[in-house]
Amino acid sequence: MTGRRRDTIAFFLPTLCGGGAERVTVNLAAGLAGRGHPVDLVAAAAWGDLSGEVPEPVRLVDLRAGRVLRSVGPLMRYLRRERPRALVSAMNHANIVAICAARLAGTGTPVIVTVHNTMSQSIPEQGRFAGGLWPHALRIFYPWAAAVVAVSRGAADDLARTSGLRRDRVQVIYNPVLSAAMLGRASHAPQHPWFAPGQPPVVLGVGRLSGQKDFATLVRAFAQLRRARPARLMILGEGEERPRLEALVAELGVAADVALPGFRQDVLSCMAHSAVFVLSSAWEGLPTVLIEALAVGVAIVATDCPSGPKEILQDGRLGVLVPVGDAPAMARAMERALQAGRPAAPPEDALTPFTMDAALDRYLQLIESA
């Protein structure tokens, strides 16, 4: 791992699983490499669905630490050996590890930590003990970072309230979601028989099968919709809620019209060929899938959850916002969307903030000033 230039920009992740923060980080690393910057993608353990999607200009560094908390020492040694220009990390565990490793390394490497979720909502999910510790940990460690970045205004406001950080210490950079390559993938025909001509309309959900995504409410809303008209529901993703969702689908008698095919590479083409995209989340930071859905032109129904949907959909002008956990409201919104058909293309200014170029410009400004 020697012989690299000192202007390398390094990114740090726990793993390369197919989550939103991981995908955004891989895209950001690829974008900077595409601009000619030497880039390292450093993982505590380089396994996961995205391991095959790291483009060749990006060097993948596997610390082989197993768990992110065990990677402080390996990451410290990497920083001493490679001395990158900056280290950008994502997700709270990795952020704190990155800060500690940089201070122990003593190389002066600036650390930019990024927050991809709504802290007040995600912290309680980790249990009372861990949930009580996190605000204190963030208050102690995050001031040591060269910059703190949140992926939406709502997430930034929430982080400041939750951690006690000054709001002016938290910068907002929207995720680099949109690119010509991404839109090109959306144009391909999805490899699933439900998208063949003449089939009933498909309602699509995408995300980890977890409590945060609240796909149970989507399933209940779909069951109400299905009683009124032919339709199908597909949810792309994997996670711990699969058994519960499969049981709910069977209980509601809609198993013939609901598919849970797991994580798929053709998610964008499935999205572009669906009749309605639904974000059912209880909370978010900045939902990447909602930006993708807006870009590919599918009709959108989303919960007005903290945070992101209201910002992305311009207060409901570009899609329907419904209350969190309200299956009847979601079902009515889905029905109206199916009746209305394909929406008009969104205005350019609705998509520009979420482009790769916009995000890369902002991150380079931070790195240069760190």
mmCIF file of C-alpha atoms in Angstrom:
data_model
loop_
_atom_site.group_PDB
_atom_site.id
_atom_site.type_symbol
_atom_site.label_atom_id
_atom_site.label_comp_id
_atom_site.label_asym_id
_atom_site.label_seq_id
_atom_site.Cartn_x
_atom_site.Cartn_y
_atom_site.Cartn_z
ATOM 1 C CA MET A 1 0.000 0.000 0.000
ATOM 2 C CA THR A 2 2.881 2.357 -0.560
ATOM 3 C CA GLY A 3 3.756 4.738 -3.319
ATOM 4 C CA ARG A 4 0.532 6.741 -3.173
ATOM 5 C CA ARG A 5 0.490 10.528 -3.461
ATOM 6 C CA ARG A 6 -0.192 12.511 -0.316
ATOM 7 C CA ASP A 7 -3.260 14.124 -1.908
ATOM 8 C CA THR A 8 -5.288 10.892 -1.644
ATOM 9 C CA ILE A 9 -8.835 11.384 -0.369
ATOM 10 C CA ALA A 10 -9.907 8.477 1.845
ATOM 11 C CA PHE A 11 -13.409 7.316 2.693
ATOM 12 C CA PHE A 12 -14.166 5.038 5.639
ATOM 13 C CA LEU A 13 -17.110 2.644 5.995
ATOM 14 C CA PRO A 14 -17.875 -0.285 8.311
ATOM 15 C CA THR A 15 -18.769 -2.606 5.401
ATOM 16 C CA LEU A 16 -19.946 -2.470 1.789
ATOM 17 C CA CYS A 17 -23.458 -3.737 2.438
ATOM 18 C CA GLY A 18 -26.213 -2.328 0.238
ATOM 19 C CA GLY A 19 -27.470 0.397 2.571
ATOM 20 C CA GLY A 20 -28.127 3.984 1.558
ATOM 21 C CA ALA A 21 -25.117 5.520 3.349
ATOM 22 C CA GLU A 22 -22.777 2.913 1.902
ATOM 23 C CA ARG A 23 -24.073 3.394 -1.632
ATOM 24 C CA VAL A 24 -23.782 7.184 -1.370
ATOM 25 C CA THR A 25 -20.193 6.868 -0.127
ATOM 26 C CA VAL A 26 -19.224 4.514 -2.970
ATOM 27 C CA ASN A 27 -20.793 6.927 -5.479
ATOM 28 C CA LEU A 28 -19.007 9.903 -3.947
ATOM 29 C CA ALA A 29 -15.653 8.082 -4.012
ATOM 30 C CA ALA A 30 -16.213 7.123 -7.651
ATOM 31 C CA GLY A 31 -17.155 10.696 -8.553
ATOM 32 C CA LEU A 32 -13.996 12.177 -7.052
ATOM 33 C CA ALA A 33 -11.885 9.511 -8.744
ATOM 34 C CA GLY A 34 -13.608 10.380 -12.021
ATOM 35 C CA ARG A 35 -12.398 13.976 -11.562
ATOM 36 C CA GLY A 36 -8.816 12.724 -11.321
ATOM 37 C CA HIS A 37 -8.351 12.654 -7.541
ATOM 38 C CA PRO A 38 -6.627 9.585 -6.056
ATOM 39 C CA VAL A 39 -9.218 7.936 -3.809
ATOM 40 C CA ASP A 40 -9.083 5.127 -1.252
ATOM 41 C CA LEU A 41 -12.247 3.422 -0.014
ATOM 42 C CA VAL A 42 -11.298 1.970 3.379
ATOM 43 C CA ALA A 43 -13.603 -0.593 4.988
ATOM 44 C CA ALA A 44 -13.422 -2.195 8.409
ATOM 45 C CA ALA A 45 -14.522 -5.335 6.555
ATOM 46 C CA ALA A 46 -14.856 -5.112 2.755
ATOM 47 C CA TRP A 47 -17.799 -7.440 2.277
ATOM 48 C CA GLY A 48 -21.333 -6.770 1.068
ATOM 49 C CA ASP A 49 -23.499 -6.247 -1.981
ATOM 50 C CA LEU A 50 -21.543 -3.173 -3.088
ATOM 51 C CA SER A 51 -18.113 -4.823 -3.045
ATOM 52 C CA GLY A 52 -18.401 -5.530 -6.763
ATOM 53 C CA GLU A 53 -19.484 -1.965 -7.593
ATOM 54 C CA VAL A 54 -16.317 -0.126 -6.544
ATOM 55 C CA PRO A 55 -14.887 1.224 -9.834
ATOM 56 C CA GLU A 56 -11.276 0.530 -10.734
ATOM 57 C CA PRO A 57 -9.867 4.053 -10.192
ATOM 58 C CA VAL A 58 -10.861 3.724 -6.507
ATOM 59 C CA ARG A 59 -8.489 1.599 -4.434
ATOM 60 C CA LEU A 60 -10.390 -0.657 -2.014
ATOM 61 C CA VAL A 61 -8.549 -1.094 1.292
ATOM 62 C CA ASP A 62 -9.806 -3.925 3.495
ATOM 63 C CA LEU A 63 -8.743 -3.471 7.130
ATOM 64 C CA ARG A 64 -10.011 -7.002 7.888
ATOM 65 C CA ALA A 65 -11.089 -5.852 11.328
ATOM 66 C CA GLY A 66 -14.363 -7.780 11.362
ATOM 67 C CA ARG A 67 -16.290 -5.148 13.295
ATOM 68 C CA VAL A 68 -15.987 -1.411 12.990
ATOM 69 C CA LEU A 69 -15.075 -0.891 16.671
ATOM 70 C CA ARG A 70 -12.076 -3.187 16.190
ATOM 71 C CA SER A 71 -10.765 -1.088 13.328
ATOM 72 C CA VAL A 72 -9.318 1.810 15.372
ATOM 73 C CA GLY A 73 -5.823 0.291 15.346
ATOM 74 C CA PRO A 74 -5.824 -0.822 11.684
ATOM 75 C CA LEU A 75 -7.245 2.541 10.577
ATOM 76 C CA MET A 76 -4.642 4.400 12.659
ATOM 77 C CA ARG A 77 -1.861 2.395 10.968
ATOM 78 C CA TYR A 78 -3.372 3.115 7.550
ATOM 79 C CA LEU A 79 -3.390 6.852 8.286
ATOM 80 C CA ARG A 80 0.237 6.810 9.468
ATOM 81 C CA ARG A 81 1.346 4.865 6.416
ATOM 82 C CA GLU A 82 -0.677 6.600 3.686
ATOM 83 C CA ARG A 83 -1.196 10.089 5.188
ATOM 84 C CA PRO A 84 -4.254 10.940 3.063
ATOM 85 C CA ARG A 85 -5.274 14.511 2.441
ATOM 86 C CA ALA A 86 -8.565 13.939 4.296
ATOM 87 C CA LEU A 87 -10.666 11.125 5.733
ATOM 88 C CA VAL A 88 -14.434 11.167 5.109
ATOM 89 C CA SER A 89 -16.501 8.757 7.208
ATOM 90 C CA ALA A 90 -20.161 7.779 7.324
ATOM 91 C CA MET A 91 -22.432 6.548 10.143
ATOM 92 C CA ASN A 92 -21.940 7.207 13.849
ATOM 93 C CA HIS A 93 -19.869 4.170 14.872
ATOM 94 C CA ALA A 94 -17.511 4.697 11.931
ATOM 95 C CA ASN A 95 -17.396 8.455 12.533
ATOM 96 C CA ILE A 96 -16.204 8.049 16.113
ATOM 97 C CA VAL A 97 -13.690 5.355 15.093
ATOM 98 C CA ALA A 98 -12.361 7.660 12.355
ATOM 99 C CA ILE A 99 -11.957 10.569 14.785
ATOM 100 C CA CYS A 100 -10.181 8.390 17.380
ATOM 101 C CA ALA A 101 -7.906 6.747 14.806
ATOM 102 C CA ALA A 102 -6.910 10.121 13.349
ATOM 103 C CA ARG A 103 -6.046 11.567 16.764
ATOM 104 C CA LEU A 104 -4.045 8.475 17.708
ATOM 105 C CA ALA A 105 -2.237 8.514 14.358
ATOM 106 C CA GLY A 106 -0.993 12.038 15.063
ATOM 107 C CA THR A 107 -0.688 12.828 11.366
ATOM 108 C CA GLY A 108 -3.024 15.800 11.337
ATOM 109 C CA THR A 109 -5.387 14.131 8.876
ATOM 110 C CA PRO A 110 -8.638 16.132 8.892
ATOM 111 C CA VAL A 111 -11.752 14.025 9.452
ATOM 112 C CA ILE A 112 -15.074 14.936 7.869
ATOM 113 C CA VAL A 113 -17.931 13.008 9.475
ATOM 114 C CA THR A 114 -21.239 12.570 7.684
ATOM 115 C CA VAL A 115 -24.631 11.880 9.262
ATOM 116 C CA HIS A 116 -27.146 10.102 7.052
ATOM 117 C CA ASN A 117 -30.074 9.691 9.415
ATOM 118 C CA THR A 118 -32.339 11.509 11.848
ATOM 119 C CA MET A 119 -30.527 11.011 15.140
ATOM 120 C CA SER A 120 -33.453 11.472 17.518
ATOM 121 C CA GLN A 121 -35.282 8.653 15.734
ATOM 122 C CA SER A 122 -32.417 6.235 15.076
ATOM 123 C CA ILE A 123 -30.742 6.403 18.503
ATOM 124 C CA PRO A 124 -33.671 4.920 20.513
ATOM 125 C CA GLU A 125 -33.651 1.913 18.156
ATOM 126 C CA GLN A 126 -30.349 0.855 19.744
ATOM 127 C CA GLY A 127 -31.834 0.319 23.192
ATOM 128 C CA ARG A 128 -32.093 2.448 26.308
ATOM 129 C CA PHE A 129 -28.465 2.078 27.417
ATOM 130 C CA ALA A 130 -26.821 2.725 24.046
ATOM 131 C CA GLY A 131 -29.440 5.338 23.197
ATOM 132 C CA GLY A 132 -28.582 7.241 26.337
ATOM 133 C CA LEU A 133 -24.858 7.171 25.607
ATOM 134 C CA TRP A 134 -24.939 8.310 21.981
ATOM 135 C CA PRO A 135 -25.824 12.001 22.529
ATOM 136 C CA HIS A 136 -22.963 12.279 25.033
ATOM 137 C CA ALA A 137 -20.551 10.483 22.696
ATOM 138 C CA LEU A 138 -21.428 12.760 19.804
ATOM 139 C CA ARG A 139 -21.068 15.832 21.994
ATOM 140 C CA ILE A 140 -17.571 14.685 23.030
ATOM 141 C CA PHE A 141 -16.168 13.402 19.745
ATOM 142 C CA TYR A 142 -17.803 15.387 16.937
ATOM 143 C CA PRO A 143 -16.195 18.737 17.887
ATOM 144 C CA TRP A 144 -12.847 17.060 17.084
ATOM 145 C CA ALA A 145 -13.901 16.594 13.467
ATOM 146 C CA ALA A 146 -12.738 19.119 10.879
ATOM 147 C CA ALA A 147 -16.325 19.269 9.604
ATOM 148 C CA VAL A 148 -19.690 17.704 10.404
ATOM 149 C CA VAL A 149 -21.994 17.122 7.447
ATOM 150 C CA ALA A 150 -25.680 16.204 7.488
ATOM 151 C CA VAL A 151 -27.484 15.121 4.341
ATOM 152 C CA SER A 152 -30.551 17.353 4.773
ATOM 153 C CA ARG A 153 -31.592 20.484 6.632
ATOM 154 C CA GLY A 154 -33.943 18.435 8.775
ATOM 155 C CA ALA A 155 -31.191 15.969 9.701
ATOM 156 C CA ALA A 156 -28.846 18.867 10.529
ATOM 157 C CA ASP A 157 -31.410 20.541 12.781
ATOM 158 C CA ASP A 158 -32.126 17.236 14.508
ATOM 159 C CA LEU A 159 -28.429 16.436 15.030
ATOM 160 C CA ALA A 160 -27.881 19.815 16.669
ATOM 161 C CA ARG A 161 -30.847 19.289 18.994
ATOM 162 C CA THR A 162 -29.881 15.698 19.841
ATOM 163 C CA SER A 163 -26.153 16.168 20.398
ATOM 164 C CA GLY A 164 -25.953 19.733 21.668
ATOM 165 C CA LEU A 165 -23.645 20.711 18.801
ATOM 166 C CA ARG A 166 -24.048 24.270 17.622
ATOM 167 C CA ARG A 167 -26.207 24.298 14.500
ATOM 168 C CA ASP A 168 -23.654 26.419 12.656
ATOM 169 C CA ARG A 169 -21.130 23.585 13.127
ATOM 170 C CA VAL A 170 -23.295 21.267 11.021
ATOM 171 C CA GLN A 171 -23.156 21.767 7.267
ATOM 172 C CA VAL A 172 -25.688 20.415 4.794
ATOM 173 C CA ILE A 173 -24.594 18.599 1.636
ATOM 174 C CA TYR A 174 -27.237 16.662 -0.230
ATOM 175 C CA ASN A 175 -26.255 13.180 -1.339
ATOM 176 C CA PRO A 176 -24.693 12.732 -4.807
ATOM 177 C CA VAL A 177 -27.522 10.614 -6.131
ATOM 178 C CA LEU A 178 -28.084 11.633 -9.741
ATOM 179 C CA SER A 179 -25.765 11.016 -12.680
ATOM 180 C CA ALA A 180 -26.039 10.214 -16.370
ATOM 181 C CA ALA A 181 -24.938 6.640 -15.663
ATOM 182 C CA MET A 182 -27.689 6.239 -13.064
ATOM 183 C CA LEU A 183 -30.373 7.482 -15.447
ATOM 184 C CA GLY A 184 -28.980 5.187 -18.135
ATOM 185 C CA ARG A 185 -29.454 2.146 -15.885
ATOM 186 C CA ALA A 186 -33.051 3.196 -15.295
ATOM 187 C CA SER A 187 -33.826 2.953 -19.011
ATOM 188 C CA HIS A 188 -33.208 -0.801 -19.145
ATOM 189 C CA ALA A 189 -36.166 -3.179 -18.980
ATOM 190 C CA PRO A 190 -36.416 -4.842 -15.542
ATOM 191 C CA GLN A 191 -35.922 -8.591 -15.472
ATOM 192 C CA HIS A 192 -39.170 -9.528 -13.756
ATOM 193 C CA PRO A 193 -42.392 -10.810 -15.354
ATOM 194 C CA TRP A 194 -44.581 -8.354 -13.422
ATOM 195 C CA PHE A 195 -43.228 -5.512 -15.578
ATOM 196 C CA ALA A 196 -44.214 -7.148 -18.871
ATOM 197 C CA PRO A 197 -46.813 -5.337 -21.032
ATOM 198 C CA GLY A 198 -50.405 -5.979 -20.041
ATOM 199 C CA GLN A 199 -49.658 -6.811 -16.411
ATOM 200 C CA PRO A 200 -51.393 -5.030 -13.487
ATOM 201 C CA PRO A 201 -49.672 -1.846 -12.258
ATOM 202 C CA VAL A 202 -46.805 -2.336 -9.822
ATOM 203 C CA VAL A 203 -46.474 -0.361 -6.592
ATOM 204 C CA LEU A 204 -42.814 -0.353 -5.533
ATOM 205 C CA GLY A 205 -41.049 0.051 -2.207
ATOM 206 C CA VAL A 206 -37.269 -0.050 -1.821
ATOM 207 C CA GLY A 207 -35.115 -0.259 1.279
ATOM 208 C CA ARG A 208 -33.859 -2.395 4.118
ATOM 209 C CA LEU A 209 -36.585 -4.570 5.614
ATOM 210 C CA SER A 210 -36.385 -2.856 8.992
ATOM 211 C CA GLY A 211 -38.648 -1.088 11.431
ATOM 212 C CA GLN A 212 -37.408 2.295 10.227
ATOM 213 C CA LYS A 213 -38.749 1.688 6.710
ATOM 214 C CA ASP A 214 -42.179 0.645 8.092
ATOM 215 C CA PHE A 215 -43.055 -1.579 5.150
ATOM 216 C CA ALA A 216 -45.790 -3.091 7.320
ATOM 217 C CA THR A 217 -47.818 0.086 6.812
ATOM 218 C CA LEU A 218 -47.192 -0.170 3.057
ATOM 219 C CA VAL A 219 -48.406 -3.780 3.024
ATOM 220 C CA ARG A 220 -51.570 -2.813 4.930
ATOM 221 C CA ALA A 221 -52.173 0.118 2.585
ATOM 222 C CA PHE A 222 -51.685 -2.130 -0.426
ATOM 223 C CA ALA A 223 -54.185 -4.656 0.929
ATOM 224 C CA GLN A 224 -56.763 -1.860 1.082
ATOM 225 C CA LEU A 225 -55.867 -0.729 -2.437
ATOM 226 C CA ARG A 226 -56.030 -4.296 -3.751
ATOM 227 C CA ARG A 227 -59.608 -4.679 -2.543
ATOM 228 C CA ALA A 228 -60.554 -1.758 -4.815
ATOM 229 C CA ARG A 229 -58.573 -2.572 -7.977
ATOM 230 C CA PRO A 230 -56.003 -4.934 -9.547
ATOM 231 C CA ALA A 231 -52.437 -4.060 -8.577
ATOM 232 C CA ARG A 232 -49.230 -5.651 -7.355
ATOM 233 C CA LEU A 233 -46.742 -4.686 -4.672
ATOM 234 C CA MET A 234 -43.000 -5.314 -4.891
ATOM 235 C CA ILE A 235 -40.602 -4.447 -2.069
ATOM 236 C CA LEU A 236 -36.900 -4.603 -2.932
ATOM 237 C CA GLY A 237 -34.520 -5.103 -0.032
ATOM 238 C CA GLU A 238 -33.480 -7.492 2.687
ATOM 239 C CA GLY A 239 -33.466 -7.366 6.465
ATOM 240 C CA GLU A 240 -34.633 -8.611 9.811
ATOM 241 C CA GLU A 241 -38.297 -7.724 9.240
ATOM 242 C CA ARG A 242 -38.738 -10.257 6.413
ATOM 243 C CA PRO A 243 -40.478 -12.965 8.555
ATOM 244 C CA ARG A 244 -42.891 -10.415 10.016
ATOM 245 C CA LEU A 245 -43.704 -8.944 6.606
ATOM 246 C CA GLU A 246 -44.233 -12.361 5.034
ATOM 247 C CA ALA A 247 -46.581 -13.297 7.881
ATOM 248 C CA LEU A 248 -48.502 -10.026 7.459
ATOM 249 C CA VAL A 249 -48.826 -10.572 3.700
ATOM 250 C CA ALA A 250 -50.259 -14.041 4.312
ATOM 251 C CA GLU A 251 -52.575 -12.775 7.075
ATOM 252 C CA LEU A 252 -54.024 -10.083 4.787
ATOM 253 C CA GLY A 253 -54.559 -12.562 1.951
ATOM 254 C CA VAL A 254 -52.471 -10.722 -0.664
ATOM 255 C CA ALA A 255 -49.595 -13.172 -1.069
ATOM 256 C CA ALA A 256 -50.364 -13.729 -4.770
ATOM 257 C CA ASP A 257 -49.889 -10.013 -5.456
ATOM 258 C CA VAL A 258 -46.909 -9.200 -3.215
ATOM 259 C CA ALA A 259 -43.269 -9.990 -4.013
ATOM 260 C CA LEU A 260 -40.271 -9.622 -1.702
ATOM 261 C CA PRO A 261 -37.422 -10.597 -4.054
ATOM 262 C CA GLY A 262 -34.623 -9.170 -1.900
ATOM 263 C CA PHE A 263 -31.828 -6.910 -3.096
ATOM 264 C CA ARG A 264 -31.720 -6.547 -6.912
ATOM 265 C CA GLN A 265 -29.166 -4.910 -9.193
ATOM 266 C CA ASP A 266 -31.925 -3.607 -11.511
ATOM 267 C CA VAL A 267 -33.654 -1.560 -8.820
ATOM 268 C CA LEU A 268 -33.585 1.632 -10.914
ATOM 269 C CA SER A 269 -35.202 0.010 -13.932
ATOM 270 C CA CYS A 270 -37.847 -1.531 -11.647
ATOM 271 C CA MET A 271 -38.485 1.940 -10.249
ATOM 272 C CA ALA A 272 -38.737 3.564 -13.672
ATOM 273 C CA HIS A 273 -41.226 0.943 -14.875
ATOM 274 C CA SER A 274 -43.431 0.971 -11.765
ATOM 275 C CA ALA A 275 -46.751 2.802 -11.643
ATOM 276 C CA VAL A 276 -46.193 4.261 -8.160
ATOM 277 C CA PHE A 277 -43.195 4.470 -5.869
ATOM 278 C CA VAL A 278 -43.981 4.561 -2.139
ATOM 279 C CA LEU A 279 -41.655 5.643 0.667
ATOM 280 C CA SER A 280 -43.259 4.407 3.882
ATOM 281 C CA SER A 281 -40.456 5.274 6.331
ATOM 282 C CA ALA A 282 -40.984 6.313 9.931
ATOM 283 C CA TRP A 283 -37.844 8.443 9.680
ATOM 284 C CA GLU A 284 -34.981 9.145 7.287
ATOM 285 C CA GLY A 285 -31.984 11.407 6.853
ATOM 286 C CA LEU A 286 -32.228 12.043 3.141
ATOM 287 C CA PRO A 287 -33.852 9.084 1.351
ATOM 288 C CA THR A 288 -31.785 8.327 -1.751
ATOM 289 C CA VAL A 289 -34.521 6.183 -3.245
ATOM 290 C CA LEU A 290 -36.941 9.109 -3.187
ATOM 291 C CA ILE A 291 -34.523 11.274 -5.168
ATOM 292 C CA GLU A 292 -34.050 8.424 -7.657
ATOM 293 C CA ALA A 293 -37.805 8.003 -7.991
ATOM 294 C CA LEU A 294 -38.235 11.716 -8.674
ATOM 295 C CA ALA A 295 -35.513 11.589 -11.325
ATOM 296 C CA VAL A 296 -36.925 8.590 -13.218
ATOM 297 C CA GLY A 297 -40.391 10.168 -13.363
ATOM 298 C CA VAL A 298 -42.518 7.683 -11.441
ATOM 299 C CA ALA A 299 -45.525 8.884 -9.423
ATOM 300 C CA ILE A 300 -44.563 9.251 -5.746
ATOM 301 C CA VAL A 301 -46.311 8.762 -2.426
ATOM 302 C CA ALA A 302 -44.176 9.370 0.673
ATOM 303 C CA THR A 303 -44.598 9.718 4.387
ATOM 304 C CA ASP A 304 -43.972 13.199 5.741
ATOM 305 C CA CYS A 305 -41.334 11.756 8.051
ATOM 306 C CA PRO A 306 -38.350 13.475 9.601
ATOM 307 C CA SER A 307 -36.397 14.226 7.537
ATOM 308 C CA GLY A 308 -35.970 14.655 3.805
ATOM 309 C CA PRO A 309 -39.219 13.877 1.974
ATOM 310 C CA LYS A 310 -40.657 17.351 2.430
ATOM 311 C CA GLU A 311 -37.393 18.920 1.189
ATOM 312 C CA ILE A 312 -37.095 16.596 -1.804
ATOM 313 C CA LEU A 313 -40.753 16.863 -2.835
ATOM 314 C CA GLN A 314 -40.893 20.645 -2.297
ATOM 315 C CA ASP A 315 -43.562 20.546 0.406
ATOM 316 C CA GLY A 316 -45.671 18.055 -1.543
ATOM 317 C CA ARG A 317 -45.669 19.801 -4.910
ATOM 318 C CA LEU A 318 -43.726 16.959 -6.565
ATOM 319 C CA GLY A 319 -45.392 14.030 -4.834
ATOM 320 C CA VAL A 320 -48.034 13.210 -2.258
ATOM 321 C CA LEU A 321 -47.065 13.411 1.429
ATOM 322 C CA VAL A 322 -49.037 11.327 3.942
ATOM 323 C CA PRO A 323 -48.756 10.950 7.727
ATOM 324 C CA VAL A 324 -46.347 8.351 9.108
ATOM 325 C CA GLY A 325 -48.026 5.021 9.864
ATOM 326 C CA ASP A 326 -51.369 5.977 8.294
ATOM 327 C CA ALA A 327 -52.276 3.034 6.048
ATOM 328 C CA PRO A 328 -55.705 4.382 4.947
ATOM 329 C CA ALA A 329 -54.198 7.729 3.883
ATOM 330 C CA MET A 330 -51.438 5.899 2.041
ATOM 331 C CA ALA A 331 -53.951 3.662 0.267
ATOM 332 C CA ARG A 332 -56.020 6.664 -0.847
ATOM 333 C CA ALA A 333 -52.902 8.442 -2.119
ATOM 334 C CA MET A 334 -51.810 5.340 -4.049
ATOM 335 C CA GLU A 335 -55.243 5.059 -5.647
ATOM 336 C CA ARG A 336 -55.182 8.714 -6.720
ATOM 337 C CA ALA A 337 -51.685 8.295 -8.135
ATOM 338 C CA LEU A 338 -52.740 5.261 -10.172
ATOM 339 C CA GLN A 339 -55.733 7.149 -11.536
ATOM 340 C CA ALA A 340 -53.618 10.205 -12.448
ATOM 341 C CA GLY A 341 -50.975 8.233 -14.360
ATOM 342 C CA ARG A 342 -47.414 9.309 -15.127
ATOM 343 C CA PRO A 343 -46.614 12.748 -13.645
ATOM 344 C CA ALA A 344 -45.013 15.621 -15.516
ATOM 345 C CA ALA A 345 -41.221 15.784 -15.405
ATOM 346 C CA PRO A 346 -39.952 17.690 -12.343
ATOM 347 C CA PRO A 347 -38.369 21.109 -12.893
ATOM 348 C CA GLU A 348 -34.583 21.129 -13.285
ATOM 349 C CA ASP A 349 -34.029 23.004 -10.036
ATOM 350 C CA ALA A 350 -35.699 20.156 -8.158
ATOM 351 C CA LEU A 351 -32.972 17.733 -9.242
ATOM 352 C CA THR A 352 -29.811 19.861 -9.549
ATOM 353 C CA PRO A 353 -29.024 19.944 -5.770
ATOM 354 C CA PHE A 354 -28.855 16.129 -5.775
ATOM 355 C CA THR A 355 -26.467 15.749 -8.713
ATOM 356 C CA MET A 356 -22.999 14.310 -8.424
ATOM 357 C CA ASP A 357 -21.355 17.570 -9.520
ATOM 358 C CA ALA A 358 -23.134 19.620 -6.844
ATOM 359 C CA ALA A 359 -22.078 17.238 -4.071
ATOM 360 C CA LEU A 360 -18.510 16.854 -5.321
ATOM 361 C CA ASP A 361 -18.044 20.632 -5.485
ATOM 362 C CA ARG A 362 -19.199 21.022 -1.889
ATOM 363 C CA TYR A 363 -17.066 18.168 -0.531
ATOM 364 C CA LEU A 364 -13.965 19.457 -2.313
ATOM 365 C CA GLN A 365 -14.579 22.910 -0.803
ATOM 366 C CA LEU A 366 -14.663 21.300 2.662
ATOM 367 C CA ILE A 367 -11.548 19.219 2.020
ATOM 368 C CA GLU A 368 -9.609 22.208 0.709
ATOM 369 C CA SER A 369 -10.543 24.321 3.735
ATOM 370 C CA ALA A 370 -9.953 21.559 6.319
#
